[in-house]
Short mmCIF file of C-alpha atoms and ligand atoms in Angstrom, two decimals:
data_model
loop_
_atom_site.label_atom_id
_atom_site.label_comp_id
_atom_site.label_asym_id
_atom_site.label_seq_id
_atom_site.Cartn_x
_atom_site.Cartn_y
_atom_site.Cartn_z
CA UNK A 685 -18.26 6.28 -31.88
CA UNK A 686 -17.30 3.46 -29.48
CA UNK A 687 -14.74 0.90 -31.06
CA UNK A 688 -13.25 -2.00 -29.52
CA UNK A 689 -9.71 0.10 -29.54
CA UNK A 690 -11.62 2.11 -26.34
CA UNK A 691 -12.06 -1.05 -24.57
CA UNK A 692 -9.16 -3.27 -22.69
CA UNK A 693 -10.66 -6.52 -22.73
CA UNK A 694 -7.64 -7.95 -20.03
CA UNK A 695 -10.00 -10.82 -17.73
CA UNK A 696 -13.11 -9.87 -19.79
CA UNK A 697 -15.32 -12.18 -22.27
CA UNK A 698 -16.02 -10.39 -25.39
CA UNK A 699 -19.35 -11.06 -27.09
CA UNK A 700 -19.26 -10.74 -30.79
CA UNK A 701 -21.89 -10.30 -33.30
CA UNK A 702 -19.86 -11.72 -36.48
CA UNK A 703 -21.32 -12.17 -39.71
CA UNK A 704 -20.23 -15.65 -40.53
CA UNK A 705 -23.21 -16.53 -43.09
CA UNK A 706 -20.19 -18.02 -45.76
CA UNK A 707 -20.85 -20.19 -48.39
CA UNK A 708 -20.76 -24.09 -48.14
CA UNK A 709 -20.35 -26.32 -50.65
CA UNK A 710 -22.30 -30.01 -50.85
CA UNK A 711 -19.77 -31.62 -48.33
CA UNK A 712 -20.18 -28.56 -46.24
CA UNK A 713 -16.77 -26.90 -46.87
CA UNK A 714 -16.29 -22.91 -46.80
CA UNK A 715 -15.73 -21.84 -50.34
CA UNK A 716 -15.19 -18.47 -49.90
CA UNK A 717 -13.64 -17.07 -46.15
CA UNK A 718 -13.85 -13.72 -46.93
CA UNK A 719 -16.25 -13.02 -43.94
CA UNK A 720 -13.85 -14.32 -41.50
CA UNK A 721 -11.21 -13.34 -42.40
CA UNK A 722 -13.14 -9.90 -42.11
CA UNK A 723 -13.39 -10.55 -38.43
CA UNK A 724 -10.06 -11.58 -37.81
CA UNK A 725 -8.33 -8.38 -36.69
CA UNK A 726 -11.51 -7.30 -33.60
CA UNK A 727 -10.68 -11.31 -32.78
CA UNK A 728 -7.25 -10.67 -32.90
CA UNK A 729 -7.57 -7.54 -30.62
CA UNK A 730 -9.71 -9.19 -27.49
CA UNK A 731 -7.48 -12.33 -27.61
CA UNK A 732 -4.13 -10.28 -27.40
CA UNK A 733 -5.75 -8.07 -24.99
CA UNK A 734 -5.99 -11.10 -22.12
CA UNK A 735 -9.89 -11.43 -23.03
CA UNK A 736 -12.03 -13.95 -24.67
CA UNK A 737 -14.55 -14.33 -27.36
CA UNK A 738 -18.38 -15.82 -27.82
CA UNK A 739 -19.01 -15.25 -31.59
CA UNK A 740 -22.58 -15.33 -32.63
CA UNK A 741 -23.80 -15.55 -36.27
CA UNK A 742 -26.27 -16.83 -38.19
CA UNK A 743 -25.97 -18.93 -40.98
CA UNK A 744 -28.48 -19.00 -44.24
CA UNK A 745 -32.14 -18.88 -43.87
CA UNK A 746 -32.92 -22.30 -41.62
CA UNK A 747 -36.60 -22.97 -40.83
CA UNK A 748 -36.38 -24.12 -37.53
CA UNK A 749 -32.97 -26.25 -36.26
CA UNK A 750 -31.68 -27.69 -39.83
CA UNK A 751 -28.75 -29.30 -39.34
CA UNK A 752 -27.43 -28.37 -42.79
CA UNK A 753 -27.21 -24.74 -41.96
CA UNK A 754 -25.14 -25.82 -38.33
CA UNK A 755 -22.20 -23.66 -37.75
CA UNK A 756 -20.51 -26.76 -36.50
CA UNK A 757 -19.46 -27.03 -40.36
CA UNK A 758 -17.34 -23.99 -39.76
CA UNK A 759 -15.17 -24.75 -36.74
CA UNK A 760 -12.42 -26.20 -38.77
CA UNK A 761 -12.31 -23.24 -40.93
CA UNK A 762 -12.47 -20.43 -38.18
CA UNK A 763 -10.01 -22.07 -36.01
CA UNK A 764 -7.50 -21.90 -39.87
CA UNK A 765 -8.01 -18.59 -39.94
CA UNK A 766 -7.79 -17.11 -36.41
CA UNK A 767 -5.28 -19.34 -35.37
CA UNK A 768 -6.83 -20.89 -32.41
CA UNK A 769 -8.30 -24.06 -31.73
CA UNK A 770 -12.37 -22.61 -31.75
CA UNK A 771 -14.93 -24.11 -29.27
CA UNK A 772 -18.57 -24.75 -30.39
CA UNK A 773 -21.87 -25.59 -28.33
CA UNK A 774 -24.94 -26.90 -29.75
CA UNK A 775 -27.33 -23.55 -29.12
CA UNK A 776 -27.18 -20.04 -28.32
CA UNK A 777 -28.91 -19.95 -25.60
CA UNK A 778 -29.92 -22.06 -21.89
CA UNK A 779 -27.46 -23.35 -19.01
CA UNK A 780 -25.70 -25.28 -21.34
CA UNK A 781 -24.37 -22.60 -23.43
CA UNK A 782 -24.41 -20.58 -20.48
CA UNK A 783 -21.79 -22.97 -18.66
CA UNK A 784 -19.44 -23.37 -21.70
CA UNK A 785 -19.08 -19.46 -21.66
CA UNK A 786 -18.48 -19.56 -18.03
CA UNK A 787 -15.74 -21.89 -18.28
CA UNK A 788 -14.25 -19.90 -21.27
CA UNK A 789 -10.46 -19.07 -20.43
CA UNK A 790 -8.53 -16.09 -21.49
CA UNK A 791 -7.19 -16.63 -24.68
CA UNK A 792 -10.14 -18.77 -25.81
CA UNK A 793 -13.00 -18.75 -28.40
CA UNK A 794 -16.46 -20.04 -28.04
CA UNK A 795 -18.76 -19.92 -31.58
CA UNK A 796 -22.35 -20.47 -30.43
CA UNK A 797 -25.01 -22.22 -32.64
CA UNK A 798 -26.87 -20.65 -35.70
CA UNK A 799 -29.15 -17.72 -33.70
CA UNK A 800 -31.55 -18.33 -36.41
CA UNK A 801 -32.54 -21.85 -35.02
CA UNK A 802 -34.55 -19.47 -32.96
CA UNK A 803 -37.27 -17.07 -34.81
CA UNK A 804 -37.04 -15.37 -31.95
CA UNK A 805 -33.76 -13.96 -33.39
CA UNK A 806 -35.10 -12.36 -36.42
CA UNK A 807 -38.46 -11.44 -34.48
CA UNK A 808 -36.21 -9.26 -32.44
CA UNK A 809 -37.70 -10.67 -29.14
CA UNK A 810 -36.24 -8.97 -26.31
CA UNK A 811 -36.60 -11.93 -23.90
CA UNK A 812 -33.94 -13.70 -26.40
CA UNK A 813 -31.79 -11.00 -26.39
CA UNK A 814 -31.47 -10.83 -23.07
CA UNK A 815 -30.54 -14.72 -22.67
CA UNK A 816 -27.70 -13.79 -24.90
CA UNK A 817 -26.46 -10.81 -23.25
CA UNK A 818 -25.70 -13.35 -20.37
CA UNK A 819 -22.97 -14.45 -22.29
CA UNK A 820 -20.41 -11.40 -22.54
CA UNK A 821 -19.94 -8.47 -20.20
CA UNK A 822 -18.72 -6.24 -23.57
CA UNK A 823 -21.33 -6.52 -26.97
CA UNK A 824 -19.29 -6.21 -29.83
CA UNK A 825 -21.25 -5.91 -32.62
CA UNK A 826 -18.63 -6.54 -36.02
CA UNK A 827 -21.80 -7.87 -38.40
CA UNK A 828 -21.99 -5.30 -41.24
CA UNK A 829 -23.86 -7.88 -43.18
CA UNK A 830 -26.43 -7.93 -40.52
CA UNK A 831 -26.23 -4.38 -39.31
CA UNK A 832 -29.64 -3.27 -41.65
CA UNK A 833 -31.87 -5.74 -39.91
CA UNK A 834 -33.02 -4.97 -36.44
CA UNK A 835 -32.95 -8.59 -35.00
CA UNK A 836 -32.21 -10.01 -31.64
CA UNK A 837 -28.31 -10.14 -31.79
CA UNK A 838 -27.83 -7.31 -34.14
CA UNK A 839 -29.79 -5.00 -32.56
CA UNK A 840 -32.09 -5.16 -29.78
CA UNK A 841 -29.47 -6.76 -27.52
CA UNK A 842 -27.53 -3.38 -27.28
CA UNK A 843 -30.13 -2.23 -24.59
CA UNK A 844 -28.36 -4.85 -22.11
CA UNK A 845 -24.74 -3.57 -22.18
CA UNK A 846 -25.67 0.48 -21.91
CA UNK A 847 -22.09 1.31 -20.91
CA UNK A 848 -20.26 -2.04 -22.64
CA UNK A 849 -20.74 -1.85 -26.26
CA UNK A 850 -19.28 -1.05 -29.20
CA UNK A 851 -18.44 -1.37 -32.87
CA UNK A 852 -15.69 -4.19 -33.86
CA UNK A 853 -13.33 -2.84 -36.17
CA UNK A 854 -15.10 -4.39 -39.81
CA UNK A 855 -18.27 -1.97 -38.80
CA UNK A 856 -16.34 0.84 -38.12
CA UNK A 857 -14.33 0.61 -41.07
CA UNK A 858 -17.60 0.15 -43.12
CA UNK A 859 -19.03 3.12 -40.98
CA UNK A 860 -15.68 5.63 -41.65
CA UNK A 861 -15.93 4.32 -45.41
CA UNK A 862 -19.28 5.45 -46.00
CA UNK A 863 -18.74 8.58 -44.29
CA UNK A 864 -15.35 9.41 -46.13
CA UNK A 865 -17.63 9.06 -49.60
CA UNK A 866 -20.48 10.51 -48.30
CA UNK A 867 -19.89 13.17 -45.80
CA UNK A 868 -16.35 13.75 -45.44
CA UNK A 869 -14.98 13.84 -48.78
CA UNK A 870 -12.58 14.87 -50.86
CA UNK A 871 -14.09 16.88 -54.13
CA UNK A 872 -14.71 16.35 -56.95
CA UNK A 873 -16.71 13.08 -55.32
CA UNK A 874 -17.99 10.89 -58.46
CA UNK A 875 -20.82 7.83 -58.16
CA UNK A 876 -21.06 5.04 -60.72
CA UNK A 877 -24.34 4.16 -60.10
CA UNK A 878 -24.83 0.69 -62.52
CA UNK A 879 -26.59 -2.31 -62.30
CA UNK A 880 -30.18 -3.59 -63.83
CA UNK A 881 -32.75 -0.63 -62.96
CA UNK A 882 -33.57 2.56 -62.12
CA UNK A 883 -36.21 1.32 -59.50
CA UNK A 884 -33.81 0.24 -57.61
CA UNK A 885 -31.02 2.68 -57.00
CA UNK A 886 -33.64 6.14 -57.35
CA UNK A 887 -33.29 6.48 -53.52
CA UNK A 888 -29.78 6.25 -53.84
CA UNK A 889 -29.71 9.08 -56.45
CA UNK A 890 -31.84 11.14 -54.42
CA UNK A 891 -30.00 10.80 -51.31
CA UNK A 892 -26.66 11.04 -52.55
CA UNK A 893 -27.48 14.01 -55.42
CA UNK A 894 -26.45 16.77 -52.70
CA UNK A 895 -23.33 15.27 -51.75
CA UNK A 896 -21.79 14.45 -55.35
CA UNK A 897 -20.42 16.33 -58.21
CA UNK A 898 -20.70 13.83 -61.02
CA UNK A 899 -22.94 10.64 -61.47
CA UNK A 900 -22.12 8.04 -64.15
CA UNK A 901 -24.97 6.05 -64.68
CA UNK A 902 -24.49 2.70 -66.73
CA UNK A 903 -25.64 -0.52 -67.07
CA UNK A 904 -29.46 -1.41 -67.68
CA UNK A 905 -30.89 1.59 -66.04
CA UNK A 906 -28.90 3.79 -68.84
CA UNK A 907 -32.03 2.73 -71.46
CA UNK A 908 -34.93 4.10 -68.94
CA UNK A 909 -32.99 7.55 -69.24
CA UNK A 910 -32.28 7.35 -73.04
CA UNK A 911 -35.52 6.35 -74.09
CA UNK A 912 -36.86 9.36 -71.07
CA UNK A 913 -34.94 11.64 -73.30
CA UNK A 914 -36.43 10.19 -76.92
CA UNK A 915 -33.55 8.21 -78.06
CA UNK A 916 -33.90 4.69 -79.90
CA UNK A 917 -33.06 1.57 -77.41
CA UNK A 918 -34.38 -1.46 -79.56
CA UNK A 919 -35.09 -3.76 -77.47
CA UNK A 920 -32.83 -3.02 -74.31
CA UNK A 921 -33.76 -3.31 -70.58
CA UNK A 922 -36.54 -0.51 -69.70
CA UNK A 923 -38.83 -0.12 -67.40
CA UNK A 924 -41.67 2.53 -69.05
CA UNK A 925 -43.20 3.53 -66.09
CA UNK A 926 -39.80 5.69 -65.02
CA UNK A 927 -39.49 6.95 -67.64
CA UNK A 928 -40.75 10.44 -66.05
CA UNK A 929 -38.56 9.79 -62.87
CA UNK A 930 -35.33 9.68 -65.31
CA UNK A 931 -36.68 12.98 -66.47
CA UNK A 932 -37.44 14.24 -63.16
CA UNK A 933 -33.40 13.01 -62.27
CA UNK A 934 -31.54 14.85 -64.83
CA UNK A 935 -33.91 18.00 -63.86
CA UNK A 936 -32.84 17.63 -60.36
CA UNK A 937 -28.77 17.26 -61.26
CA UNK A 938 -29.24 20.02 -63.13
CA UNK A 939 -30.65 22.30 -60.97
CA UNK A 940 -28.28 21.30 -58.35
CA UNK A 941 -24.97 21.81 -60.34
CA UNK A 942 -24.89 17.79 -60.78
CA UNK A 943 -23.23 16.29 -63.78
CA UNK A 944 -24.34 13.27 -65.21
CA UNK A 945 -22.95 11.27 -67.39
CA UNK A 946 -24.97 8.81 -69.62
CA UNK A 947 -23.29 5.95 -72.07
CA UNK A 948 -22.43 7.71 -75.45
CA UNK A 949 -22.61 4.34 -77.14
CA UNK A 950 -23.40 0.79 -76.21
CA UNK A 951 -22.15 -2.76 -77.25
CA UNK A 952 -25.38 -3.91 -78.31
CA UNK A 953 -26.27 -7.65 -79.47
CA UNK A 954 -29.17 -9.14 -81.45
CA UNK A 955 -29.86 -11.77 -78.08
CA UNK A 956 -29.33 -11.92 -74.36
CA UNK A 957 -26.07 -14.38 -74.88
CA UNK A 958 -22.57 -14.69 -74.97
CA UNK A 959 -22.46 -15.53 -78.48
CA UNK A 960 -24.92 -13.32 -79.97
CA UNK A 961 -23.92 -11.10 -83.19
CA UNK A 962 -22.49 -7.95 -81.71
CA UNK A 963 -21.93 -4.06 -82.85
CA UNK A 964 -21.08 -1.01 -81.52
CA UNK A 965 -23.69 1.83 -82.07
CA UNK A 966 -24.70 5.14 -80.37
CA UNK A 967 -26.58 4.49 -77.08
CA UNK A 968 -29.46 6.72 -78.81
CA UNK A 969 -29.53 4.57 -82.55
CA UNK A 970 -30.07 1.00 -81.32
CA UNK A 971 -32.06 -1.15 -83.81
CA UNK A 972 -35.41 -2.39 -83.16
CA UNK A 973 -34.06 -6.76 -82.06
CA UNK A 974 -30.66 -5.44 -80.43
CA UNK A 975 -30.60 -4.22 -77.08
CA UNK A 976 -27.43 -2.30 -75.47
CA UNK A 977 -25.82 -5.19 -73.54
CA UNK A 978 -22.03 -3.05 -72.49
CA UNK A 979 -20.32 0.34 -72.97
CA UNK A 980 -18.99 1.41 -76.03
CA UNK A 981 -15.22 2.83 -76.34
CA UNK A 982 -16.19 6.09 -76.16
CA UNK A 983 -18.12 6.11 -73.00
CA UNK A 984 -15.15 4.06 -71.66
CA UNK A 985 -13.11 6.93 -72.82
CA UNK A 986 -15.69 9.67 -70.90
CA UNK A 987 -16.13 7.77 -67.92
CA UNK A 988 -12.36 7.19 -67.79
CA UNK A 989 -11.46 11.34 -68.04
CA UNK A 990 -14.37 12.05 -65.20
CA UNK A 991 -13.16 9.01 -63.12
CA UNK A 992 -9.74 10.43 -63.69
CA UNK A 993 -10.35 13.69 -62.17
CA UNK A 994 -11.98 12.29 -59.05
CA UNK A 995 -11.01 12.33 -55.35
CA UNK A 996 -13.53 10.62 -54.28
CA UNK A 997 -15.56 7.40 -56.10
CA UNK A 998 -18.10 5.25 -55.16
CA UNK A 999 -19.07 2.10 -57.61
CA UNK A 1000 -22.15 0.29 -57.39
CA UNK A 1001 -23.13 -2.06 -60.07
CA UNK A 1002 -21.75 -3.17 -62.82
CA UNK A 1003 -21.95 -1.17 -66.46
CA UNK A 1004 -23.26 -3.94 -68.55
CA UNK A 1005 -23.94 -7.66 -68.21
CA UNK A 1006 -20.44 -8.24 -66.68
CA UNK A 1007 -21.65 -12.56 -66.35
CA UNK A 1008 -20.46 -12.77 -69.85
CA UNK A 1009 -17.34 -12.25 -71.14
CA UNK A 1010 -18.66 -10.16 -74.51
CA UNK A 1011 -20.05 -7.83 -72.40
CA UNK A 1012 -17.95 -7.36 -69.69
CA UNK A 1013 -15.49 -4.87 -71.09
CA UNK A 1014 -16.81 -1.95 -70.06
CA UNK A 1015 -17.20 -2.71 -66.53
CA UNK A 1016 -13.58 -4.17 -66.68
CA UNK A 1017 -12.84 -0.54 -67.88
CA UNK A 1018 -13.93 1.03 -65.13
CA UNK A 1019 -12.46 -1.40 -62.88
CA UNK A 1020 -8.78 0.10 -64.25
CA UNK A 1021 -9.87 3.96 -64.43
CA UNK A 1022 -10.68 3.70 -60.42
CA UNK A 1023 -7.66 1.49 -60.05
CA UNK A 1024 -5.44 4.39 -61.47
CA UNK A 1025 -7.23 7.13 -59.63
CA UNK A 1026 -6.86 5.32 -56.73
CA UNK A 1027 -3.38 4.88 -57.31
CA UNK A 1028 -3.44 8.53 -57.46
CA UNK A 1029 -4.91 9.33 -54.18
CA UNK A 1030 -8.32 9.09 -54.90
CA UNK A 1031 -10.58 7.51 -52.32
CA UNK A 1032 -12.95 4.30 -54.15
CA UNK A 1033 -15.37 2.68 -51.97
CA UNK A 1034 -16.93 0.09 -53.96
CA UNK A 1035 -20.05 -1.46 -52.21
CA UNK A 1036 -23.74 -2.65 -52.90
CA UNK A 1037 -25.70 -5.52 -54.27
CA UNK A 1038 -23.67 -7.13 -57.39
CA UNK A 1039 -20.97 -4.69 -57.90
CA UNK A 1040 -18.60 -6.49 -55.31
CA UNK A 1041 -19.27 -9.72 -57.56
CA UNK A 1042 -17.66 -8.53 -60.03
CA UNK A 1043 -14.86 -6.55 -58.48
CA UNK A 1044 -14.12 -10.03 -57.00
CA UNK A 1045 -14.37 -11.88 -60.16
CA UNK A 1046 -11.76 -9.37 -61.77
CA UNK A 1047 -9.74 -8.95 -59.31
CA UNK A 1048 -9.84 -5.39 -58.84
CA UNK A 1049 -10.37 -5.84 -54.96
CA UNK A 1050 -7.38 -5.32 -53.37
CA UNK A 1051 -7.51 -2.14 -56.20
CA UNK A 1052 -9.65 0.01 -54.75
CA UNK A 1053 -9.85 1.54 -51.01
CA UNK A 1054 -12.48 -0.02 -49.44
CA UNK A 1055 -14.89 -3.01 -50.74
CA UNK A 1056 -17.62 -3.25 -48.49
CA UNK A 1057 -18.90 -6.53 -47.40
CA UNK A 1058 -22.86 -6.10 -46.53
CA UNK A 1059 -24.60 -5.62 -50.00
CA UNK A 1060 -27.91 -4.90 -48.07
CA UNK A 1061 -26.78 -2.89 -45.73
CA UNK A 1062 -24.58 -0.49 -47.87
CA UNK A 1063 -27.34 0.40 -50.10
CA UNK A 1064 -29.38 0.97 -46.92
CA UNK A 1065 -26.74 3.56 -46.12
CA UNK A 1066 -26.36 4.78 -49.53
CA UNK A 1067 -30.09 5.43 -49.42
CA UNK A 1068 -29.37 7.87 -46.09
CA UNK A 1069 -31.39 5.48 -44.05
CA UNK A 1070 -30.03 4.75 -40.03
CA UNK A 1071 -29.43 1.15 -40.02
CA UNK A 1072 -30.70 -0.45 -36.45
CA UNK A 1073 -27.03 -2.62 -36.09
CA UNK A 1074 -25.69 0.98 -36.17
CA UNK A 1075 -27.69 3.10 -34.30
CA UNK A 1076 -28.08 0.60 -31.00
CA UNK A 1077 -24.60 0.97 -31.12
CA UNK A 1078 -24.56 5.17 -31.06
CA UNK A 1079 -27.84 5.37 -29.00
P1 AMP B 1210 -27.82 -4.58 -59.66
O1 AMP B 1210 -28.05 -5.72 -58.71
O2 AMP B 1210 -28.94 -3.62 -59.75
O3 AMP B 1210 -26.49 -3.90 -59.37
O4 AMP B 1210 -27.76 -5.20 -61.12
C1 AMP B 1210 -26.73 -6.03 -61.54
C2 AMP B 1210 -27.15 -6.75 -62.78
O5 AMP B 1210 -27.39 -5.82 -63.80
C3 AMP B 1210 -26.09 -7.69 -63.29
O6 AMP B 1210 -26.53 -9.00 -63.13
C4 AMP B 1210 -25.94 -7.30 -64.76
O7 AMP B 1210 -25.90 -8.42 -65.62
C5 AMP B 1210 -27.19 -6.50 -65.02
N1 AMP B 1210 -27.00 -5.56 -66.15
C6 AMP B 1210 -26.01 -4.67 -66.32
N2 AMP B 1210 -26.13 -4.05 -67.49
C7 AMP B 1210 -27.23 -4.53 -68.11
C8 AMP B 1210 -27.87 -4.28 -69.36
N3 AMP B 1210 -27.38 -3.38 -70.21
N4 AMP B 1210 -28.97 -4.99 -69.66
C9 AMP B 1210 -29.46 -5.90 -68.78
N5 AMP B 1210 -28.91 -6.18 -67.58
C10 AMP B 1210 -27.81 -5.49 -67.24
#
């Protein structure tokens, strides 16, 4: 695996697919850097090597040139947080661009308009991706974010730099993450698998059921296998047409030496709200008008033993409806149990759709060993498929 520590990039101009799509508020301030900071250290790297950078990212989902979704609203911000005064031209592509790169000095940083003004970017158009090749003689490709979708910049450009590409450091820390969880792990290797529905994490389960010793399944999806097994769930989150596929999971574990653990009770409440009347029952008793909402203590207190034991955890999704405060106990929970096992020498990758949300929102980032940053593109991986961003990259 090619990184940018293989590379000197002393006289050379570094181009680097960053994912910069960050949040803007109305007056079109970052509210959250996270995503460049992320970049910092490959930036860091060119710049102190004698080299210089063209960063290319897109930025929200623009129908044509919108000048709300401009990157221009982001030089101030990059430029804080790398350190260096930050160029910008007004496209991606055409002399122009082409002659602010060219007069890029060592030492210097060019960010290039949104590449989605052009639906040629997302098209994957190869005629596109080889105007922006002409602007770096190394690809750097540092857009985890990005790195499921096989689009100009992310992708198909890779063809153009055979011998000159590689993976900024972000990606190959994502890429070393998933492979410490999934492939070169330390046992026992648990996965909290939480979150809304079955539907949507079943190829996750299947993909990942030969490389785990223990699954904790919470959150929504918990009902589905309850109910699958002939329990009472009241009125809680199901979807009745998996109801065989739960089945056909805990067959599976089982015949593979799998544990899984379900929710032994739930924090259930008589409507989907903050304030509704609460009680704690088993996960298999619930009332007909309550639905299971969180954990109960005493799956807190299983999950916490099995976490506890772990060497190796991955976390994706939340165990109940974490948004409000009644209900987010449980996931709050587990956000200490991996924080202690962590402590301990376990290895906890959290990554995937909501479940960095709410690591963020209590604070249990800087917790755990890795937190990914492409939601997308992590449960692509989870799911065992080859991710294009990746594999132009390898191939
Ligand atoms: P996902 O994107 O699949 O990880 O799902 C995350 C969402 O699942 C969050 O918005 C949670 O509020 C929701 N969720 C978690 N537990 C439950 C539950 N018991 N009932 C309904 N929704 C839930």
């Amino acid at each position: 695996m090619k990184t940018i520590n293989d590379f000197n990039f002393e006289n050379k101009k570094a181009l680097i697919r960053v994912d910069f799509n960050v949040p803007l508020n109305n007056e079109f301030e970052v509210t959250d850097d996270t995503r460049i900071q992320s970049a910092k250290p490959t930036i860091i790297k060119i710049l102190e090597d004698g080299g210089s950078c063209v960063l290319m990212s897109h930025l929200g989902r623009p129908k044509g040139v919108e000048e709300k979704f401009s990157l221009q609203h982001i030089v101030d911000k990059v430029s804080e947080v790398i350190g260096v005064q930050v160029k910008f031209v007004n496209d991606c592509v055409g002399t122009d661009v082409e002659q602010a790169v060219a007069e890029l000095k060592s030492g210097e940083i060019l960010l290039l308009e949104n590449l989605r003004f052009h639906k040629e970017e997302e098209s994957g158009d190869v005629a596109f991706a080889e105007q922006l090749s002409k602007l770096g003689d190394v690809y750097v490709n540092d857009a985890f974010g990005t790195a499921h979708r096989a689009h100009a910049s992310t992708a198909v450009i890779a063809q153009f730099f055979p011998e000159n590409k590689c993976f900024g450091s972000l990606l190959a820390k994502e890429i070393e993450s998933i492979d410490k969880v999934l492939n070169n792990s330390e046992k026992p290797v648990t996965a909290v698998l939480g979150g809304a529905k079955v539907s949507s994490k079943i190829t996750i389960i299947e993909n990942i059921i030969d490389k785990v010793d223990n699954i904790i399944v919470g959150g929504g999806m918990t009902f589905t296998f309850i109910k699958a097994m002939g329990g009472s769930i009241g009125n809680s989150l199901v979807e009745d047409d998996k109801l065989d596929l739960a089945l056909h999971i805990l067959q599976l574990a089982k015949g593979k030496g799998v544990q899984i653990y379900l929710p032994v009770d739930a924090v259930i409440a008589d409507n989907f709200s903050n304030d509704a009347n609460t009680q704690i029952v088993n996960t298999n008793e619930i009332p007909d008008g309550w639905m299971g909402l969180d954990v109960g203590p005493k799956t807190n207190e299983l999950f916490d033993s099995v976490i506890n034991k772990s060497k190796t955890i991955l976390w994706n999704g939340p165990l109940g409806v974490f948004e409000m405060e009644s209900f987010a106990k449980g996931t709050i929970e587990l956000g200490n149990a991996i924080d202690a096992a962590t402590q301990n020498g376990a290895f906890s990758l959290v990554g995937g759709g909501d479940s960095v949300a709410a690591v963020k929102q209590f604070g249990f980032a800087d917790k755990v060993s890795y937190v990914s940053t492409g939601g997308g593109a992590m449960l692509e991986s989870l799911e065992g498929k080859t991710l294009p961003g990746i594999d132009a990259i390898l191939n």
